[in-house]
mmCIF file of C-alpha atoms in Angstrom:
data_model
loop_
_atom_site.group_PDB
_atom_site.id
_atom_site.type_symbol
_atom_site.label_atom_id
_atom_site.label_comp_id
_atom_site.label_asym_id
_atom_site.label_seq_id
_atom_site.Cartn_x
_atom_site.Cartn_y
_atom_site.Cartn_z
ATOM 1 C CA UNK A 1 -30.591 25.608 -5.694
ATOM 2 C CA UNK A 2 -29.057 28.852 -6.084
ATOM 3 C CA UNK A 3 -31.430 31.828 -8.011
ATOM 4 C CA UNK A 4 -31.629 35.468 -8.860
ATOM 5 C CA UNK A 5 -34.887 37.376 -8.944
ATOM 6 C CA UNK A 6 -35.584 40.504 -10.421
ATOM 7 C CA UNK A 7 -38.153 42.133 -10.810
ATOM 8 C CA UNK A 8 -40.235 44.072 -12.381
ATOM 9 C CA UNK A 9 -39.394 42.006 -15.492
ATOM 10 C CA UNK A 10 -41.005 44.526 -17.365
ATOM 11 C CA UNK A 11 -41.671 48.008 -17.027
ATOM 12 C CA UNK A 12 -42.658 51.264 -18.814
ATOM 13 C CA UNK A 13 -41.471 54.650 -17.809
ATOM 14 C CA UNK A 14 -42.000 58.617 -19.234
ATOM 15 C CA UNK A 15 -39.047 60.339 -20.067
ATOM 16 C CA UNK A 16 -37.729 62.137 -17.044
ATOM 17 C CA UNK A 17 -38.987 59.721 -14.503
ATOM 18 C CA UNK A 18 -37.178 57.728 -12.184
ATOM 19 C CA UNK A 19 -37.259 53.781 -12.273
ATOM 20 C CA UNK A 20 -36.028 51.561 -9.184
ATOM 21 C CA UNK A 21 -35.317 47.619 -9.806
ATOM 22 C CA UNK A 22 -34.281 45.001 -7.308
ATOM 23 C CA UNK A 23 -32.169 41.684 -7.390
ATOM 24 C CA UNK A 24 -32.946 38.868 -4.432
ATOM 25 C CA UNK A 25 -30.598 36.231 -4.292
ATOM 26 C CA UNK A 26 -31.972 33.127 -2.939
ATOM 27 C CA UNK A 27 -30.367 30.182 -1.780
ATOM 28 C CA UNK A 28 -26.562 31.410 -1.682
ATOM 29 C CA UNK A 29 -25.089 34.228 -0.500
ATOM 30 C CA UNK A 30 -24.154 37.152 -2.599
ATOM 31 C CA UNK A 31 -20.870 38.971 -1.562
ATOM 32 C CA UNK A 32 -20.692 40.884 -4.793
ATOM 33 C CA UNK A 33 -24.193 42.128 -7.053
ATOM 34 C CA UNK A 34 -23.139 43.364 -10.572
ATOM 35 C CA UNK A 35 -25.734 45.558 -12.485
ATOM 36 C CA UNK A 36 -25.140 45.381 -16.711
ATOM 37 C CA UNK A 37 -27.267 47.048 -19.024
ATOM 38 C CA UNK A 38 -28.180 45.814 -22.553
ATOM 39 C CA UNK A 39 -29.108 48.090 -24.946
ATOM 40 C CA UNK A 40 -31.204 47.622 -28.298
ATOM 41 C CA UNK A 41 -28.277 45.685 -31.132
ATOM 42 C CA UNK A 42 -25.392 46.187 -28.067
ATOM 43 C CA UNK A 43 -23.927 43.694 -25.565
ATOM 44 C CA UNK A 44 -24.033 43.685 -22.309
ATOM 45 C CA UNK A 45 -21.999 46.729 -20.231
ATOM 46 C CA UNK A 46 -20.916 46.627 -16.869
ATOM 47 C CA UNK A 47 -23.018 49.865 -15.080
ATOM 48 C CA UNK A 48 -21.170 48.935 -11.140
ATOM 49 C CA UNK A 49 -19.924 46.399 -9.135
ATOM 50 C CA UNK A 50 -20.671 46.293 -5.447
ATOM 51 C CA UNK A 51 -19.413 43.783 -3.373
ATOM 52 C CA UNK A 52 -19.694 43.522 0.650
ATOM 53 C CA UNK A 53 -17.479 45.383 2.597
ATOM 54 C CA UNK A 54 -16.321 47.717 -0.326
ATOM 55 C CA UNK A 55 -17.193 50.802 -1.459
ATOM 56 C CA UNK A 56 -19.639 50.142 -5.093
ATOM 57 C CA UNK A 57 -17.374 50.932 -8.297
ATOM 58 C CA UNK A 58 -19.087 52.445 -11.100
ATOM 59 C CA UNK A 59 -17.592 51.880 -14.572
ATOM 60 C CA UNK A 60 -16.834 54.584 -16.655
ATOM 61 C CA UNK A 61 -20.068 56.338 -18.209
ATOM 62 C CA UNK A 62 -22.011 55.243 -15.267
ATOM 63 C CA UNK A 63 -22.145 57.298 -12.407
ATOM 64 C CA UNK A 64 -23.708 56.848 -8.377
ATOM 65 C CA UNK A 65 -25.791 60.081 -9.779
ATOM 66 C CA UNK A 66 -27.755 58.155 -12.274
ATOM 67 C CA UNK A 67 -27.364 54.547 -11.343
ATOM 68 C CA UNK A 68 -27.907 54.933 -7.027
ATOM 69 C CA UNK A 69 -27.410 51.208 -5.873
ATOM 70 C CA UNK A 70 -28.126 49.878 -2.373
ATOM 71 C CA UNK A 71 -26.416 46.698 -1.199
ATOM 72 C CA UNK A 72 -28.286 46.388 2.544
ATOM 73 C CA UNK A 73 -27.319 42.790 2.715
ATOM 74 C CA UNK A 74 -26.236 39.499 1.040
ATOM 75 C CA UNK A 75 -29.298 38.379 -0.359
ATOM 76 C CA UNK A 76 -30.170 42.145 -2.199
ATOM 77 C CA UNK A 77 -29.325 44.717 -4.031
ATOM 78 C CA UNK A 78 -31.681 47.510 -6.075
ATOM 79 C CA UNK A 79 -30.531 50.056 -8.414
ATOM 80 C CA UNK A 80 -32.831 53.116 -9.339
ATOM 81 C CA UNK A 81 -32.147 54.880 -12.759
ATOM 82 C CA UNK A 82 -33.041 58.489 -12.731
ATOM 83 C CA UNK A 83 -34.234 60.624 -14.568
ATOM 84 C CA UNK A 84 -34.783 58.087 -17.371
ATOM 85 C CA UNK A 85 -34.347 59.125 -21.165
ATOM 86 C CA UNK A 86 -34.647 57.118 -24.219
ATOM 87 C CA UNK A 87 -30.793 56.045 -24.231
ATOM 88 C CA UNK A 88 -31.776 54.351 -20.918
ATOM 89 C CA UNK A 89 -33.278 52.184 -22.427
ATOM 90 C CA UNK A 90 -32.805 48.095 -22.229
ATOM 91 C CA UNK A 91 -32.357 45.076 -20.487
ATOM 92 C CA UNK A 92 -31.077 45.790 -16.849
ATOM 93 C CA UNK A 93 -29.265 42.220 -15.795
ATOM 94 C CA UNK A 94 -28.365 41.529 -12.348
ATOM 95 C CA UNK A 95 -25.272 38.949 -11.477
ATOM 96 C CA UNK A 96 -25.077 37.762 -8.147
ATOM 97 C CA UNK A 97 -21.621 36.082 -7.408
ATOM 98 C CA UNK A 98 -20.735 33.837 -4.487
ATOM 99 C CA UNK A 99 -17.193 32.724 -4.412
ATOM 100 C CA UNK A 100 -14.310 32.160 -6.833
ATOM 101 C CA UNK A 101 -16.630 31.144 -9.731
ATOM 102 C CA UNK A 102 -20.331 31.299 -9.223
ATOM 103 C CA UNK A 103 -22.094 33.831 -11.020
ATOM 104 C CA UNK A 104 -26.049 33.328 -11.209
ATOM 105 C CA UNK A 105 -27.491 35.939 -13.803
ATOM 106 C CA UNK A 106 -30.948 36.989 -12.907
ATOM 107 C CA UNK A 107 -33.634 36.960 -15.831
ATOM 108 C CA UNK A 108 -33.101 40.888 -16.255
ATOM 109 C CA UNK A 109 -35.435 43.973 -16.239
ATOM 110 C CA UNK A 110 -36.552 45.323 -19.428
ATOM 111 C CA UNK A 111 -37.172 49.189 -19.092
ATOM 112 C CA UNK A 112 -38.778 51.046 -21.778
ATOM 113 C CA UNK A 113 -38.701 54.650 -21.781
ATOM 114 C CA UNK A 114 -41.274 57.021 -23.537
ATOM 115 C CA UNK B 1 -9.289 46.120 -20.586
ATOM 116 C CA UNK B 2 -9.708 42.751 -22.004
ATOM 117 C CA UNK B 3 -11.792 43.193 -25.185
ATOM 118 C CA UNK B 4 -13.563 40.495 -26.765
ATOM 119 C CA UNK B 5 -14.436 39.432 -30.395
ATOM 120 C CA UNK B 6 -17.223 37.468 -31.575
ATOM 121 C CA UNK B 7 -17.416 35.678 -34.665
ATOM 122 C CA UNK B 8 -19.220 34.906 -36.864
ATOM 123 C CA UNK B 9 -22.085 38.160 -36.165
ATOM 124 C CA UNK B 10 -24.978 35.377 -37.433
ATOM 125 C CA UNK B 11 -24.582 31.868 -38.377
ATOM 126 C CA UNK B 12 -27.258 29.348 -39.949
ATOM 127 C CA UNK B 13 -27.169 25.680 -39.841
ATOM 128 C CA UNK B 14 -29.566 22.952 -40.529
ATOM 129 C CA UNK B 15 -30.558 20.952 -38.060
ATOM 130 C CA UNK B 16 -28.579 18.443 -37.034
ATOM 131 C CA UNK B 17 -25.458 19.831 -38.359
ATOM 132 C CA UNK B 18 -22.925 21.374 -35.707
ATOM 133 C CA UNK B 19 -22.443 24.748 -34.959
ATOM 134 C CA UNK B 20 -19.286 26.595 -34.165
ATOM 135 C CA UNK B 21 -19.028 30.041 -32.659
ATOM 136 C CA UNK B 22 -15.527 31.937 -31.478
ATOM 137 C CA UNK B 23 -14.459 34.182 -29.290
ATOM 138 C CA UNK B 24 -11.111 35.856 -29.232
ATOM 139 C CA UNK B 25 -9.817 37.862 -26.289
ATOM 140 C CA UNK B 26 -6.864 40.829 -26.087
ATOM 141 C CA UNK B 27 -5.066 39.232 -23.135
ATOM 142 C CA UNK B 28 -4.847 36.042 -21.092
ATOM 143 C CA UNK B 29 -5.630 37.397 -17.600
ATOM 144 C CA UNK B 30 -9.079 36.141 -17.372
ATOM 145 C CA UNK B 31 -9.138 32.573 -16.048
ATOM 146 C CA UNK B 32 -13.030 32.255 -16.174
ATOM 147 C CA UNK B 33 -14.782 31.937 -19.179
ATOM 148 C CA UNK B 34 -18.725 31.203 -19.953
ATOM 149 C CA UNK B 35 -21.049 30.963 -22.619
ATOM 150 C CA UNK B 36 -23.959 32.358 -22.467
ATOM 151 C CA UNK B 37 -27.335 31.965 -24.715
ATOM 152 C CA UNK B 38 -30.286 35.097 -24.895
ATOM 153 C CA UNK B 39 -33.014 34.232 -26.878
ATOM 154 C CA UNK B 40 -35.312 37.073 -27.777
ATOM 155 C CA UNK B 41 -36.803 38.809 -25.686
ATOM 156 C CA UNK B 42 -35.424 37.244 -22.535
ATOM 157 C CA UNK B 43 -32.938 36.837 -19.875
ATOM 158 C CA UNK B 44 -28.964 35.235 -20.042
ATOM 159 C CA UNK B 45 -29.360 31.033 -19.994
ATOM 160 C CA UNK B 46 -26.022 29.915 -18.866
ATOM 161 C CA UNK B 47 -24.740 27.229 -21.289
ATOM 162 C CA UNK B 48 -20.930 26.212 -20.241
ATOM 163 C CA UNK B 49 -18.262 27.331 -18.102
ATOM 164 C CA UNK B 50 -14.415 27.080 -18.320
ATOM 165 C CA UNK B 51 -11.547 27.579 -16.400
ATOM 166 C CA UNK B 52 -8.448 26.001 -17.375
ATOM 167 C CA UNK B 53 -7.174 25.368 -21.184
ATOM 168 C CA UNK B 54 -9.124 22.263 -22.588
ATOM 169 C CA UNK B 55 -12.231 20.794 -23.245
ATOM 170 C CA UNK B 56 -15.359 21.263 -21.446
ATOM 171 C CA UNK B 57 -18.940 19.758 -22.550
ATOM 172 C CA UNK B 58 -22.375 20.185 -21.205
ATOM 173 C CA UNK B 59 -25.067 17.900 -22.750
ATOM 174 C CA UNK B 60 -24.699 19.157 -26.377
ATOM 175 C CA UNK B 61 -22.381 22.326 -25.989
ATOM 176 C CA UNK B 62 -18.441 21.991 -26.022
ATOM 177 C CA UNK B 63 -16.232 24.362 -24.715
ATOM 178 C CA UNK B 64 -12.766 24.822 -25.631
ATOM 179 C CA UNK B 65 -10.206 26.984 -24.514
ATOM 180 C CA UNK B 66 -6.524 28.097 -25.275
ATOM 181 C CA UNK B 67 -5.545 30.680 -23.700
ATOM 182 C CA UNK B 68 -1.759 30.970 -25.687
ATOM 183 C CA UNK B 69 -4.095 31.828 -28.793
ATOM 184 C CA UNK B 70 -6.423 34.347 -26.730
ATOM 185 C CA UNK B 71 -9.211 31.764 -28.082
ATOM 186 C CA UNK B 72 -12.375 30.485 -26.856
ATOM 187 C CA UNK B 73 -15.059 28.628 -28.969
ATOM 188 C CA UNK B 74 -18.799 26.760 -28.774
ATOM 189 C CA UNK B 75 -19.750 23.934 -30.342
ATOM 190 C CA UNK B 76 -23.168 23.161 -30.239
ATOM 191 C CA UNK B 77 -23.730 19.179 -31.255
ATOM 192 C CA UNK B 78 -27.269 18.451 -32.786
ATOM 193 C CA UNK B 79 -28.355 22.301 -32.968
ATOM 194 C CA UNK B 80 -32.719 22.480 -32.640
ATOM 195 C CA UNK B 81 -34.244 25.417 -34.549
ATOM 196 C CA UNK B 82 -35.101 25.802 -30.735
ATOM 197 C CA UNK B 83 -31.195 26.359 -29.872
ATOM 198 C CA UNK B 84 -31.905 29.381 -32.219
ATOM 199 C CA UNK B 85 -30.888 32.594 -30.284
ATOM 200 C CA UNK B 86 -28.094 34.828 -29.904
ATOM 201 C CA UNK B 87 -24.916 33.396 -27.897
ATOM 202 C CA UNK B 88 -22.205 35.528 -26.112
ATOM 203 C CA UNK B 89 -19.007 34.549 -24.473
ATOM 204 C CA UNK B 90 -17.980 36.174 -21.051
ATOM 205 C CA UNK B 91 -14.422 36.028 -19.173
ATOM 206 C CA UNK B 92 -13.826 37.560 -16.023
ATOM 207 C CA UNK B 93 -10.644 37.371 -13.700
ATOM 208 C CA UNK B 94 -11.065 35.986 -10.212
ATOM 209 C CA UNK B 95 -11.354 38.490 -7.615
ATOM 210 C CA UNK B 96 -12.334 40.737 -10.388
ATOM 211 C CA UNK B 97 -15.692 39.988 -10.543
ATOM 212 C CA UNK B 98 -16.130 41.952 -13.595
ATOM 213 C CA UNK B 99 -17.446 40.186 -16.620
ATOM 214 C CA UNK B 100 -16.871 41.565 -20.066
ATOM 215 C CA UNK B 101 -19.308 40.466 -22.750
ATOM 216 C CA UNK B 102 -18.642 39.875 -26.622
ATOM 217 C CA UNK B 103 -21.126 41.353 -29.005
ATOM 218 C CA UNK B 104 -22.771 37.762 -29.954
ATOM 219 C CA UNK B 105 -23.333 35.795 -32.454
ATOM 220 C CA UNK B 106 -26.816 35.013 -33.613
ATOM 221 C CA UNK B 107 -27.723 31.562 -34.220
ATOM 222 C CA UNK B 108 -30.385 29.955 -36.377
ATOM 223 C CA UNK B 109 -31.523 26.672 -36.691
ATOM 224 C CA UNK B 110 -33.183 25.622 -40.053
ATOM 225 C CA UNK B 111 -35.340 22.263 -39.921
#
């Protein structure tokens, strides 16, 4: 069947630091990765989309500064956060997508900052 | 950019008793629609997906969609305090690939 890894699951960083967090697709392969951030009492926002082949689009109030993402191939993607502050703060989801309609959500990274 | 609206924020049922959760949506260009279920702590479960107007039902959760009333909704048949958690709907537009998340609504169960 088709999963998503991430990990760390869980991790702890000081404020300032950098973080880095990876995605591994297994089973299917993932033309586009998208990288959403949760933070405490919000939904989910979209941080970038990268997909194969194109260049990776960053939504508004994300930027390739902050968020660096690396798309080597179709079974992973990482995205470092730097320079980490308390606002950073959250669940870090990773959605791999294959085709017209399958999305597989990873179980997330959880980043606290201190 | 389609926004999304969530209702009701919380909801408590009793067990057994169905549960109903909305969504509304700004436009009708998304033509793929999911709910979602987070319970505390932890990672997106994936609960139903839609794609055309209609009914859609997975085990115990019911999808319905009408896209001429911007409208999506949940109904969860037989709710378990363990179905407790909070539950967001997603839509996305093919070859978009962009989902766009409603705020939740957070479920409990009551035995």
């Amino acid at each position: 069947g088709a999963l998503v890894y991430q990990y760390p699951r869980r991790t702890i960083c000081k404020s300032g630091t950098s973080m880095r967090m990876e995605c591994q697709a297994v089973g299917f392969q993932a033309t586009s990765v998208a990288w959403y951030r949760q933070s405490p009492q919000k939904t989910f926002e979209l941080i970038a989309l990268s997909t194969v082949n194109s260049a990776i689009k960053y939504e508004q109030n994300f930027t390739q500064e902050k968020f660096p993402i690396s798309h080597p191939n179709l079974s992973f993607s990482s995205m470092t956060v730097l320079n980490a502050y308390l606002e950073d703060r959250g669940l870090y989801l990773c959605g791999a997508r294959t085709g017209r309609d399958t999305q597989y959500f990873g179980p997330g990274t959880r980043l606290l900052v201190l | 950019q389609q926004k999304v609206q969530q209702s009701p924020e919380s909801l408590t049922v009793s067990e057994g008793a169905m549960a109903s959760l909305n969504c509304t949506f700004s436009d009708g260009t998304s033509d793929n629609f999911r709910w979602y279920r987070q319970h505390s702590g932890k990672g997106l479960e994936v609960l139903v997906s839609i794609f055309s107007d209609g009914e859609k039902e997975e085990g115990r959760f019911t999808a319905h969609l009408n896209r001429a009333s911007l409208h999506v909704s949940l109904h969860i048949r037989e709710p378990q305090p363990s179905d407790s958690a909070v539950y967001l709907c997603a839509m996305s537009n093919t070859g978009n690939y962009k989902y766009v998340f409603g705020a939740g609504t957070r479920l409990k169960v009551i035995a």
